[in-house]
Tab-separated table of C-alpha atoms in Angstrom:
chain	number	residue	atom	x	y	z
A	1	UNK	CA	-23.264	24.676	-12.612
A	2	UNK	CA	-22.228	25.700	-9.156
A	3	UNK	CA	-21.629	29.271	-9.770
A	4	UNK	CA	-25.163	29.778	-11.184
A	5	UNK	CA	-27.226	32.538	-9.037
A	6	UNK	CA	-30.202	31.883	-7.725
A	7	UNK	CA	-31.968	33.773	-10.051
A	8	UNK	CA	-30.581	31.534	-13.028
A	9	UNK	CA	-31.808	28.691	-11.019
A	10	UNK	CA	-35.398	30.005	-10.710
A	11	UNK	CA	-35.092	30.686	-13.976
A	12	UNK	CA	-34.788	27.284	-14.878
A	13	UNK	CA	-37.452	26.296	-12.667
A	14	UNK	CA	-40.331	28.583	-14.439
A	15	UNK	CA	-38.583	26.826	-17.766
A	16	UNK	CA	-39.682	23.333	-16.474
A	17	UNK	CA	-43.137	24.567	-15.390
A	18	UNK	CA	-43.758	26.377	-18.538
A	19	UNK	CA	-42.686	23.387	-20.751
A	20	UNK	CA	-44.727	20.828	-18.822
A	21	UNK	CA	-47.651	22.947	-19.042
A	22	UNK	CA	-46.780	22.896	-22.950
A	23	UNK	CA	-46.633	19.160	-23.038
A	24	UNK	CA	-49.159	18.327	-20.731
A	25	UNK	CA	-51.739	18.108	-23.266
A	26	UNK	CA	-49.824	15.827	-25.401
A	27	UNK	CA	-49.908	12.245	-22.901
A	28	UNK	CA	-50.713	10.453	-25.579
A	29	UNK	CA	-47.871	11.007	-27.819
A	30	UNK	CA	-45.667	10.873	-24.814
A	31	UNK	CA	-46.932	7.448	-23.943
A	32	UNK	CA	-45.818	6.173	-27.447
A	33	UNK	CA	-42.264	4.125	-27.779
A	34	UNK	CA	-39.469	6.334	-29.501
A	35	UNK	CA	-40.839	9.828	-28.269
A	36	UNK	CA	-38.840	10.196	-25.017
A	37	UNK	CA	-35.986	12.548	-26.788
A	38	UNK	CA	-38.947	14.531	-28.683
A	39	UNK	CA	-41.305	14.792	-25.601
A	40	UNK	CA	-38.393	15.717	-22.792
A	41	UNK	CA	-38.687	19.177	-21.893
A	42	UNK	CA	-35.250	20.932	-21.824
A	43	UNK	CA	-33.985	23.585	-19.149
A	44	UNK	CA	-31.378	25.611	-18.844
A	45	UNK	CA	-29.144	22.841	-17.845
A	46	UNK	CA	-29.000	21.641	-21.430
A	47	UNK	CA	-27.695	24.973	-21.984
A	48	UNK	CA	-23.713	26.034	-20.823
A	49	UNK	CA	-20.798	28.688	-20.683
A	50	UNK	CA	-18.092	27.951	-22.707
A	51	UNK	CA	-14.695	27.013	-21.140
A	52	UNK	CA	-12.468	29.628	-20.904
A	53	UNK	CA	-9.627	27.410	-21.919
A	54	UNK	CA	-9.298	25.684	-24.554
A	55	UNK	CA	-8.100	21.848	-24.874
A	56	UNK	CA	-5.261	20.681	-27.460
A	57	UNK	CA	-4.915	17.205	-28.913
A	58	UNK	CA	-2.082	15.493	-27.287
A	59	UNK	CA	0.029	15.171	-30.569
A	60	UNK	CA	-0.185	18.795	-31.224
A	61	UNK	CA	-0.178	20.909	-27.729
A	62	UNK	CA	0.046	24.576	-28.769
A	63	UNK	CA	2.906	26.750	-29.371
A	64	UNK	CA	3.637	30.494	-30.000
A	65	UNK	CA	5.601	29.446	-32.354
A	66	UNK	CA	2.924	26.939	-34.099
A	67	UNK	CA	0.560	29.769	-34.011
A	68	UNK	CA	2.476	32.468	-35.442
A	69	UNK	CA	3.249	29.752	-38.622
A	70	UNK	CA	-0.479	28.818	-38.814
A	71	UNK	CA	-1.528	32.271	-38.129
A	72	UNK	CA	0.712	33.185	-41.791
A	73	UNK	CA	-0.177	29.997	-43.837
A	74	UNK	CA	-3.940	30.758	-43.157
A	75	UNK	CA	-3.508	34.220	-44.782
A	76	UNK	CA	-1.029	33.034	-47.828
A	77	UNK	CA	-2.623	32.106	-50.694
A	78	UNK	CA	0.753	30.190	-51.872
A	79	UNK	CA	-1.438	27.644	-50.143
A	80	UNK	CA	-3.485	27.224	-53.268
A	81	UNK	CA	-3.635	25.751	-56.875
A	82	UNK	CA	-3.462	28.950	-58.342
A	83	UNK	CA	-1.695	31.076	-55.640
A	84	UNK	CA	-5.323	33.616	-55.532
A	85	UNK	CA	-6.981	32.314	-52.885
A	86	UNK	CA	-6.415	31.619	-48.817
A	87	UNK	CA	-7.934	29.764	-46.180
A	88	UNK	CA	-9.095	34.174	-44.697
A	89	UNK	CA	-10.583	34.429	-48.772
A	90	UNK	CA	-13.805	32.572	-47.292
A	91	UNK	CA	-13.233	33.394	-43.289
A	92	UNK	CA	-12.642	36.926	-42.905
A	93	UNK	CA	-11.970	38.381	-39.863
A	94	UNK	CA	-14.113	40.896	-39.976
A	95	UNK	CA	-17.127	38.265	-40.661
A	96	UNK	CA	-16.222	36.435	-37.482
A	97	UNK	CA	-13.963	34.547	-39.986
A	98	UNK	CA	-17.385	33.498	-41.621
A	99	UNK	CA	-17.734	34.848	-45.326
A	100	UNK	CA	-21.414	37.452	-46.352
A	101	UNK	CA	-21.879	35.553	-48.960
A	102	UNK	CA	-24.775	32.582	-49.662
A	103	UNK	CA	-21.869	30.078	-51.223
A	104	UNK	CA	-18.512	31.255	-51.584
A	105	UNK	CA	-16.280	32.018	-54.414
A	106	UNK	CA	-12.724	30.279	-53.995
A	107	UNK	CA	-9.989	29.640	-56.718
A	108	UNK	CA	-10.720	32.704	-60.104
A	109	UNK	CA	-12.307	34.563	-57.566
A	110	UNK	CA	-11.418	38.674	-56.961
A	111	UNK	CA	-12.940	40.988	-54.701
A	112	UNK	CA	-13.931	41.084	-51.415
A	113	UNK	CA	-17.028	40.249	-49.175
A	114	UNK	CA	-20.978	40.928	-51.461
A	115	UNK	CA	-18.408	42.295	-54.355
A	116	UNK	CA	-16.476	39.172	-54.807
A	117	UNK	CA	-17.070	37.522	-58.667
A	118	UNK	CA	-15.549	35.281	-60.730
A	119	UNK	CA	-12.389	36.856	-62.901
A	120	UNK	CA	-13.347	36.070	-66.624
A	121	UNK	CA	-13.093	33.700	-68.156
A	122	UNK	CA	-14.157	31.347	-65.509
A	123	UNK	CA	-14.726	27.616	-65.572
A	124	UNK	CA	-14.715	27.245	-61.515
A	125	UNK	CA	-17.976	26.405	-60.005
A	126	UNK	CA	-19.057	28.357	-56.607
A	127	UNK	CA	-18.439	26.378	-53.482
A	128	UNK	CA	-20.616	23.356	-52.213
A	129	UNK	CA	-22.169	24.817	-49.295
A	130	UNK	CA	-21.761	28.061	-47.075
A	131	UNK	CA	-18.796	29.065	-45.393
A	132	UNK	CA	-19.016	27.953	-41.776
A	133	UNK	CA	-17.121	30.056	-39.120
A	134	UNK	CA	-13.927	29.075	-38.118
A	135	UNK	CA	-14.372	31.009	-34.989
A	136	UNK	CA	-14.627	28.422	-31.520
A	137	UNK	CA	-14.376	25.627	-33.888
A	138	UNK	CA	-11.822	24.759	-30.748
A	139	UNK	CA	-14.904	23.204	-29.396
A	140	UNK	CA	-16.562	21.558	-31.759
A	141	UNK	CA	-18.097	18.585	-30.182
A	142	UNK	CA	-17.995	19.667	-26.669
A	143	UNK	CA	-20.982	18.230	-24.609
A	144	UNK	CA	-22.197	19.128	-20.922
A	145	UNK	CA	-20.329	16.640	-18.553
A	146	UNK	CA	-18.989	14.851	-21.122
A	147	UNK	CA	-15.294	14.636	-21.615
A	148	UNK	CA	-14.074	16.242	-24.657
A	149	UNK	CA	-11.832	15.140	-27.863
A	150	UNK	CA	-10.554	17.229	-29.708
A	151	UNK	CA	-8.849	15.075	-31.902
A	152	UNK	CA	-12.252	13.524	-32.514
A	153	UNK	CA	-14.282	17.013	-32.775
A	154	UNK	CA	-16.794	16.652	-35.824
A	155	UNK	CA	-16.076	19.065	-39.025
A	156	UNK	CA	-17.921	20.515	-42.000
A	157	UNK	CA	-21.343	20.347	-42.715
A	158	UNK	CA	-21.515	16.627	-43.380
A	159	UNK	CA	-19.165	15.805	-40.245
A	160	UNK	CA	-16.669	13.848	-43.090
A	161	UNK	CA	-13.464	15.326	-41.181
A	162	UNK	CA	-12.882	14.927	-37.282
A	163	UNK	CA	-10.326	17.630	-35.642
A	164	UNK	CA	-9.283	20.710	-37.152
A	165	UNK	CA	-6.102	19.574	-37.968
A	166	UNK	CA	-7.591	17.185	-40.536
A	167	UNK	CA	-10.312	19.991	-41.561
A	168	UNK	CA	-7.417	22.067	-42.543
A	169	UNK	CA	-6.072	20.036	-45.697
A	170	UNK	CA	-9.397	19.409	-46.935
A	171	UNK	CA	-10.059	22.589	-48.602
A	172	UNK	CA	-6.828	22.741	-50.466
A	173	UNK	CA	-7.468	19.216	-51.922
A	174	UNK	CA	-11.195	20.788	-52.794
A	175	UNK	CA	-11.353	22.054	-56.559
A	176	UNK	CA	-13.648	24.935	-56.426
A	177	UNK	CA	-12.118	26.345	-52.969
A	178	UNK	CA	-8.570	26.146	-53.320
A	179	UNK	CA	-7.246	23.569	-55.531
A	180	UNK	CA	-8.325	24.495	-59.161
A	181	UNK	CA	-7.701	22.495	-62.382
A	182	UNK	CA	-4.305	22.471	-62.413
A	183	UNK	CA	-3.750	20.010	-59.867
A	184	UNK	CA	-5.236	16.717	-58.852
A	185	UNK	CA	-6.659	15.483	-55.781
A	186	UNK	CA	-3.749	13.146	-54.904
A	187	UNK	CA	-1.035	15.770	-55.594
A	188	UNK	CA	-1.890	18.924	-55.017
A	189	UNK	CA	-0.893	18.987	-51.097
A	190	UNK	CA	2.782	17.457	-52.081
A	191	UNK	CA	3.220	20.709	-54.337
A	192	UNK	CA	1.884	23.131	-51.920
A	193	UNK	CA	4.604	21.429	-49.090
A	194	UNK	CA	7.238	21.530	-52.391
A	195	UNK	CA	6.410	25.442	-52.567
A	196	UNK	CA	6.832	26.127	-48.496
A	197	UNK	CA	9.701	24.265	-48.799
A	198	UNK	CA	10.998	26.909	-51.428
A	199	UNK	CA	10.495	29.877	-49.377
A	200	UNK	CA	13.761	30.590	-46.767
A	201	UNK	CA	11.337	32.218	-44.098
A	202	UNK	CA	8.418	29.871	-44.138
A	203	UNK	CA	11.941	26.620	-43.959
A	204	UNK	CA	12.962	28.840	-40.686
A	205	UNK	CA	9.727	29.619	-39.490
A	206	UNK	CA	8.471	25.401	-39.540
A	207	UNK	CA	11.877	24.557	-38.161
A	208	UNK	CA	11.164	26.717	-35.204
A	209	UNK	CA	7.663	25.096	-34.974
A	210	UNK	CA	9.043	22.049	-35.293
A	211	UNK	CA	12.450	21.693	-34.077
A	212	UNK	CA	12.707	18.036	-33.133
A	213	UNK	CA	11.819	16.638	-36.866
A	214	UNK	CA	14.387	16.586	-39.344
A	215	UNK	CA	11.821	17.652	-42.707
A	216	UNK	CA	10.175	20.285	-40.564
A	217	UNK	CA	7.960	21.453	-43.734
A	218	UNK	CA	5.357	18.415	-44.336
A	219	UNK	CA	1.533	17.786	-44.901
A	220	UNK	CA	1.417	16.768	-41.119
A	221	UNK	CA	2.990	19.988	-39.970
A	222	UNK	CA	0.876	22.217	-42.144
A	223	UNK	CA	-2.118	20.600	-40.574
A	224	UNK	CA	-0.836	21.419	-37.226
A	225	UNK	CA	0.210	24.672	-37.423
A	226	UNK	CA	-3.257	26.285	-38.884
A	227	UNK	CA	-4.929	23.600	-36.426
A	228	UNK	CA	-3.113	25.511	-33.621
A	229	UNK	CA	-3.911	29.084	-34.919
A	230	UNK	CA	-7.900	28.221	-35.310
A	231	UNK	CA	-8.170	27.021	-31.701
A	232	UNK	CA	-6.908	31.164	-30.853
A	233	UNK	CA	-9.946	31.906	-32.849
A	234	UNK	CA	-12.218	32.016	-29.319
A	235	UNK	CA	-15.182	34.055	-28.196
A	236	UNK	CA	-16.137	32.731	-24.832
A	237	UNK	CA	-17.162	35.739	-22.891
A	238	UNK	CA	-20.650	36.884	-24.293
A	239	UNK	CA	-23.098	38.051	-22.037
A	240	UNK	CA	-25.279	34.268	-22.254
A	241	UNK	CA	-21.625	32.955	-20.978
A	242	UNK	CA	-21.710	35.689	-17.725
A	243	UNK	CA	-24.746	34.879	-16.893
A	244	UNK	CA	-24.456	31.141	-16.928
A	245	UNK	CA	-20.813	32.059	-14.668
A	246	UNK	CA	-22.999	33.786	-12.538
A	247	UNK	CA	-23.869	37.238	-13.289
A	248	UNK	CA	-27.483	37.269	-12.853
A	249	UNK	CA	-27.586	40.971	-14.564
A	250	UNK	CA	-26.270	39.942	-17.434
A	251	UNK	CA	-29.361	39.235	-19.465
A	252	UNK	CA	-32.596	41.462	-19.611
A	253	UNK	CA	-35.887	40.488	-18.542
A	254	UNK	CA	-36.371	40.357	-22.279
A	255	UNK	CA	-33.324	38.278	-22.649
A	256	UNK	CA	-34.715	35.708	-20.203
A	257	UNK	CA	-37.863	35.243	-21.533
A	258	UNK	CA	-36.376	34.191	-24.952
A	259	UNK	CA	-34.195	32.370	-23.317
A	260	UNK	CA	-37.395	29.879	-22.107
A	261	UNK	CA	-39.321	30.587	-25.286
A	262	UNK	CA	-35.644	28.909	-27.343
A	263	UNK	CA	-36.177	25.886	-24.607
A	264	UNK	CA	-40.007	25.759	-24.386
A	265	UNK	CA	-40.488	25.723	-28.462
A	266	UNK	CA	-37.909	22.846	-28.829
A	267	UNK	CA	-34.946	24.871	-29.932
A	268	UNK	CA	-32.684	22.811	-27.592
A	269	UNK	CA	-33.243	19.819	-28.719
A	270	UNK	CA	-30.621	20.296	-31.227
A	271	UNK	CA	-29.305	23.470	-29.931
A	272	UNK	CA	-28.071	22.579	-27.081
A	273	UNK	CA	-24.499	22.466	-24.766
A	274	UNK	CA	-21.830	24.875	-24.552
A	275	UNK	CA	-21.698	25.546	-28.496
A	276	UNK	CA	-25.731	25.431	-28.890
A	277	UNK	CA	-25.546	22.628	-31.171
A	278	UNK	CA	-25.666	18.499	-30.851
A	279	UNK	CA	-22.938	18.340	-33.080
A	280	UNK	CA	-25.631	15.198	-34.806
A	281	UNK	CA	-26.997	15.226	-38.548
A	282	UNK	CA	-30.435	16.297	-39.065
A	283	UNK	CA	-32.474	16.185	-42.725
A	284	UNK	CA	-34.903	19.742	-42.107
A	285	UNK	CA	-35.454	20.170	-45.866
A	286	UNK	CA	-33.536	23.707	-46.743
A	287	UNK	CA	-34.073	24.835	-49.934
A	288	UNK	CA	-30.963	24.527	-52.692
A	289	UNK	CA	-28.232	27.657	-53.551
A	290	UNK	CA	-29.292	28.373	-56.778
A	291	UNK	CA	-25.074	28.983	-57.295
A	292	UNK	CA	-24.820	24.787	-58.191
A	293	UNK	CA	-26.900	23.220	-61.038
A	294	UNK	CA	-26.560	20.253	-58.785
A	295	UNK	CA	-28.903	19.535	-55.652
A	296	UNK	CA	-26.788	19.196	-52.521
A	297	UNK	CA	-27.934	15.815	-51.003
A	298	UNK	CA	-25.837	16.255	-48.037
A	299	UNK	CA	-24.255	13.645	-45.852
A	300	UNK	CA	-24.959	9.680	-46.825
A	301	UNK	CA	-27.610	11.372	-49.667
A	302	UNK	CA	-30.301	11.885	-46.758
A	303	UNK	CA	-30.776	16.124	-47.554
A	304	UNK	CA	-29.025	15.566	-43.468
A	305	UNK	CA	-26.572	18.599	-42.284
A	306	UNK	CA	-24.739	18.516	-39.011
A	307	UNK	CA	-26.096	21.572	-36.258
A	308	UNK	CA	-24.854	24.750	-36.724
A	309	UNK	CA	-23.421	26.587	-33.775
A	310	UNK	CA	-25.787	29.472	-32.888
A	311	UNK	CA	-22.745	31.656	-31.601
A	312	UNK	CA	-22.102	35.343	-32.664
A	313	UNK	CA	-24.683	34.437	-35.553
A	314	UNK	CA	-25.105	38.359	-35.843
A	315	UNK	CA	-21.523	38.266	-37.999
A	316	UNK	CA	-21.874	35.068	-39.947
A	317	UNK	CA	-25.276	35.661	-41.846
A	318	UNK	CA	-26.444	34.591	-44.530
A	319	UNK	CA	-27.802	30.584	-42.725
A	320	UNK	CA	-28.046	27.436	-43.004
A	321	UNK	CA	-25.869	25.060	-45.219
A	322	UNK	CA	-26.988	26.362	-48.725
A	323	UNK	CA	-26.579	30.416	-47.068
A	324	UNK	CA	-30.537	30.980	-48.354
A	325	UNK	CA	-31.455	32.486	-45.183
A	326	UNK	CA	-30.692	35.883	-44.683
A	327	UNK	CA	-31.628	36.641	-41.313
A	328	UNK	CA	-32.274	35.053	-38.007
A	329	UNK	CA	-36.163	35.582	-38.599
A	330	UNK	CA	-36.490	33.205	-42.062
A	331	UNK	CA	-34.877	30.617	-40.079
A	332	UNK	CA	-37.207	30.693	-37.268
A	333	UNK	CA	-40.148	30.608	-39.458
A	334	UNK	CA	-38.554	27.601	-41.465
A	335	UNK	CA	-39.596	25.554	-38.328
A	336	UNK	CA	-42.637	27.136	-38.330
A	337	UNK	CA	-43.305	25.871	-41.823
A	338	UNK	CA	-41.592	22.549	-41.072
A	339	UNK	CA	-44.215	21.923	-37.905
A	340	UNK	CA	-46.884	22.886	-39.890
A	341	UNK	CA	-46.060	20.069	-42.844
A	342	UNK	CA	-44.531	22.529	-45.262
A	343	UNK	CA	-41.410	21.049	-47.348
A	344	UNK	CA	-39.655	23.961	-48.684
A	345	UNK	CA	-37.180	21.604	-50.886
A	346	UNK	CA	-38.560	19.365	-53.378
A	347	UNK	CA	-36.172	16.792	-53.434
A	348	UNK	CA	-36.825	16.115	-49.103
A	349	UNK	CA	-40.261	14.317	-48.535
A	350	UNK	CA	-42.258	14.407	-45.503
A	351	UNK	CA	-41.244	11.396	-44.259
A	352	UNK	CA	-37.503	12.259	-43.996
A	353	UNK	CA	-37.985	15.640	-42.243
A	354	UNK	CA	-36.417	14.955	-38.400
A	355	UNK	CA	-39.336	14.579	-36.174
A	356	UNK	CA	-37.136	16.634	-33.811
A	357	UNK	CA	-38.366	19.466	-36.198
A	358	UNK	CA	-41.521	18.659	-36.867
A	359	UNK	CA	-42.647	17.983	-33.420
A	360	UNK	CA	-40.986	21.921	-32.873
A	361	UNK	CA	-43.702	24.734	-31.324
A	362	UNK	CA	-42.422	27.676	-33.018
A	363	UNK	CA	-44.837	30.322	-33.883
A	364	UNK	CA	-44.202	34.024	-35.043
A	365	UNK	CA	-45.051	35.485	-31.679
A	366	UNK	CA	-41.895	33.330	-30.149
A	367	UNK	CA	-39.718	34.698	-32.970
A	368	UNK	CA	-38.643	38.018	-31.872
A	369	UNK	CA	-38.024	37.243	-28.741
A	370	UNK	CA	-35.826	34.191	-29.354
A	371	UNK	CA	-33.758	36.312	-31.631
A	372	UNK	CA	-33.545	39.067	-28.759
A	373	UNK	CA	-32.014	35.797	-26.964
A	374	UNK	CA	-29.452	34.668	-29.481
A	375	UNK	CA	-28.063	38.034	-29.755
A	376	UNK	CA	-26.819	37.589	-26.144
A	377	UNK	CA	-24.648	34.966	-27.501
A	378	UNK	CA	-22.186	37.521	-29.856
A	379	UNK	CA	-19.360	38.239	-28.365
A	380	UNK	CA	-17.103	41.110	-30.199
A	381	UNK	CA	-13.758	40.537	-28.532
A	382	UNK	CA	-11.945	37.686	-30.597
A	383	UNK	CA	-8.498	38.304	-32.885
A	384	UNK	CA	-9.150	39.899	-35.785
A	385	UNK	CA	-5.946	41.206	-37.164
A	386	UNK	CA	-4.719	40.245	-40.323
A	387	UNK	CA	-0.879	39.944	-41.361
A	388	UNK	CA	0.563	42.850	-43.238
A	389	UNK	CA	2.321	40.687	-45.217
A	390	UNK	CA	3.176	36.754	-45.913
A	391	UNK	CA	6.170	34.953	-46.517
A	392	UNK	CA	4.950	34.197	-49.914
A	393	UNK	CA	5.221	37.937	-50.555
A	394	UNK	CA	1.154	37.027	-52.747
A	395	UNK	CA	-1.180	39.248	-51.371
A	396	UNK	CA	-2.614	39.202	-48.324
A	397	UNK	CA	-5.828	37.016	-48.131
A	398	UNK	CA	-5.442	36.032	-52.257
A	399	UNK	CA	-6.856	38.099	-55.307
């Protein structure tokens, strides 16, 4: 925090002020056991600039050689059951490798972006849950003055992977997003390493990768190299991340006030840290896709989802785990109804909703300018070029 102008600071102080005066009329709750964490008034400090680096677990420091592999396997849809779809089919580039749709449509899918459907006749369900971005997932995990893993960073919406490199398999083993009926679970990765294996540029192009193994092309190494193309997949320079390095101009007045209405109204309580998120699983009561017959119960069946990142959310709309939110206002005012005992999913009852959320102070005069804050955190500037062609020869980015 060293290189934070005094402006920042004061900043932070009129934060404090503001949220005691919030809380000051709440002493009794405060005084109860068990409501430190929901009572503490958050600053700026709970806040943070991304690194500007990025860290690499120490079995798989980065290569240009890894990344130019990963870079092709991540467009190749050789990596799937039925050679359609690739890991860009449901993280486009140009959706801050995100997807605009509310669940996405993986193996029998065509089309791109809102005209994506199923290719008749289908029998694939749509996806679980919404397409996160793949975009700083370098840093999932990363906590102020904390050190940081990533080997260990926390994956998916129900956390059930740690580290990209074993969030990269999991798709392909995943029927509805890449694997498809014609291969199980248990086998499916062996053929997709049996078809690289096949293909004289992508035996050259792992060997390169990889030149101190003798089977250059395995499950490990496929991990490894998308793993090491992801973490290039950085935006760490948006205008929040100037002004935290300093830059004092780099926010509005605007800008700044959001900025203590997001801490004030509790936002930061699970936003929070370099990637606005606690990286922690949280039961908030979203309403169900209405793409799966099937209620999605989340992680251990608790209706719990881990914190999204709120970074460049202007690309990655529509929200939250199921995608029924289509802009940054609905979710703000699903707090609102959360703190004011409304359950907007049948299946959650009020006794499950996080107290972190219902103990929230959001109301629609804090809305706009919150959003006017979170727009400070988009930052434009990442990779976004796409192959113009694969080893595979398949098209580019599947059917």
């Amino acid at each position: 925090m060293a290189g934070i102008s005094i402006e920042v600071l004061r900043s932070c102080v009129l934060t404090v002020v503001a949220a005691t005066m919030l809380f000051s009329c709440g002493d009794e709750r405060n005084a109860a056991s068990g409501k430190e964490e929901e009572e503490r008034a958050e600053t700026i400090a709970d806040l943070g600039a991304l690194p500007q680096t990025v860290a690499d677990p120490a079995d798989n420091p980065s290569t240009p050689e890894k990344v130019a592999l990963g870079r092709l396997l991540f467009f190749d849809p050789v990596l799937s059951g039925n050679k359609d779809v690739a890991c860009a089919t449901c993280h486009q580039p140009e959706f801050n490798y995100a997807e605009f749709l509310e669940t996405s449509i993986g193996v029998n899918g065509v089309g791109r972006g809102q005209s994506r459907r199923f290719a008749d006749p289908n029998d694939i369900p749509f996806a679980k849950r919404n397409s996160q971005s793949v975009l700083n997932t370098a840093f999932n995990g990363i906590k102020n003055n904390e050190a940081y893993d990533p080997a260990s960073a926390p994956m998916f919406w129900d956390m059930r992977a740690k580290g990209l490199e074993q969030q990269a398999l999991e798709p392909i083993k995943t029927l509805e997003e890449m694997r498809g009926n014609g291969f199980h679970e248990n086998g499916i990765l062996d053929e997709v390493v049996a078809r690289l294996s096949r293909i004289p540029e992508y035996r050259r192009l792992f060997s390169v990768a990889f030149p101190k193994e003798q089977s250059p092309v395995s499950q490990l190494n496929l991990a490894r190299a998308i793993a090491a193309y992801e973490r290039t997949l950085v935006a760490t320079n948006t205008r929040f991340d100037q002004y935290m390095r300093g830059d004092s101009n780099a926010l509005s007045t605007g800008e700044k006030e959001g900025m203590n209405a997001f801490l004030v109204t509790g936002c930061a309580k699970c936003h929070s840290g370099p990637m606005f998120s606690d990286f922690k699983l949280h039961t908030l009561g979203v309403p169900d896709t209405e793409n799966r017959k099937e209620s999605d119960s989340g992680a251990d069946k608790k209706y719990a989802f881990r914190t999204p990142t709120l970074r460049n959310l202007r690309f990655t709309g529509p929200y939250m785990h199921s995608g029924k939110f289509a802009t940054l206002d609905q979710v703000l005012m699903l707090y609102e109804d959360i703190a004011g005992g409304k359950l907007l999913n049948p299946n959650v009852k009020e006794g499950q909703v996080d107290p972190l959320a219902t103990h929230m102070d959001v109301n629609f005069k804090d809305i706009s300018r919150i959003v006017e804050f979170l727009n400070t955190l988009n930052d434009d500037s990442f990779d976004k070029s796409i192959p113009e062609s694969v080893p595979s020869g398949l098209p580019v980015m599947g059917r």
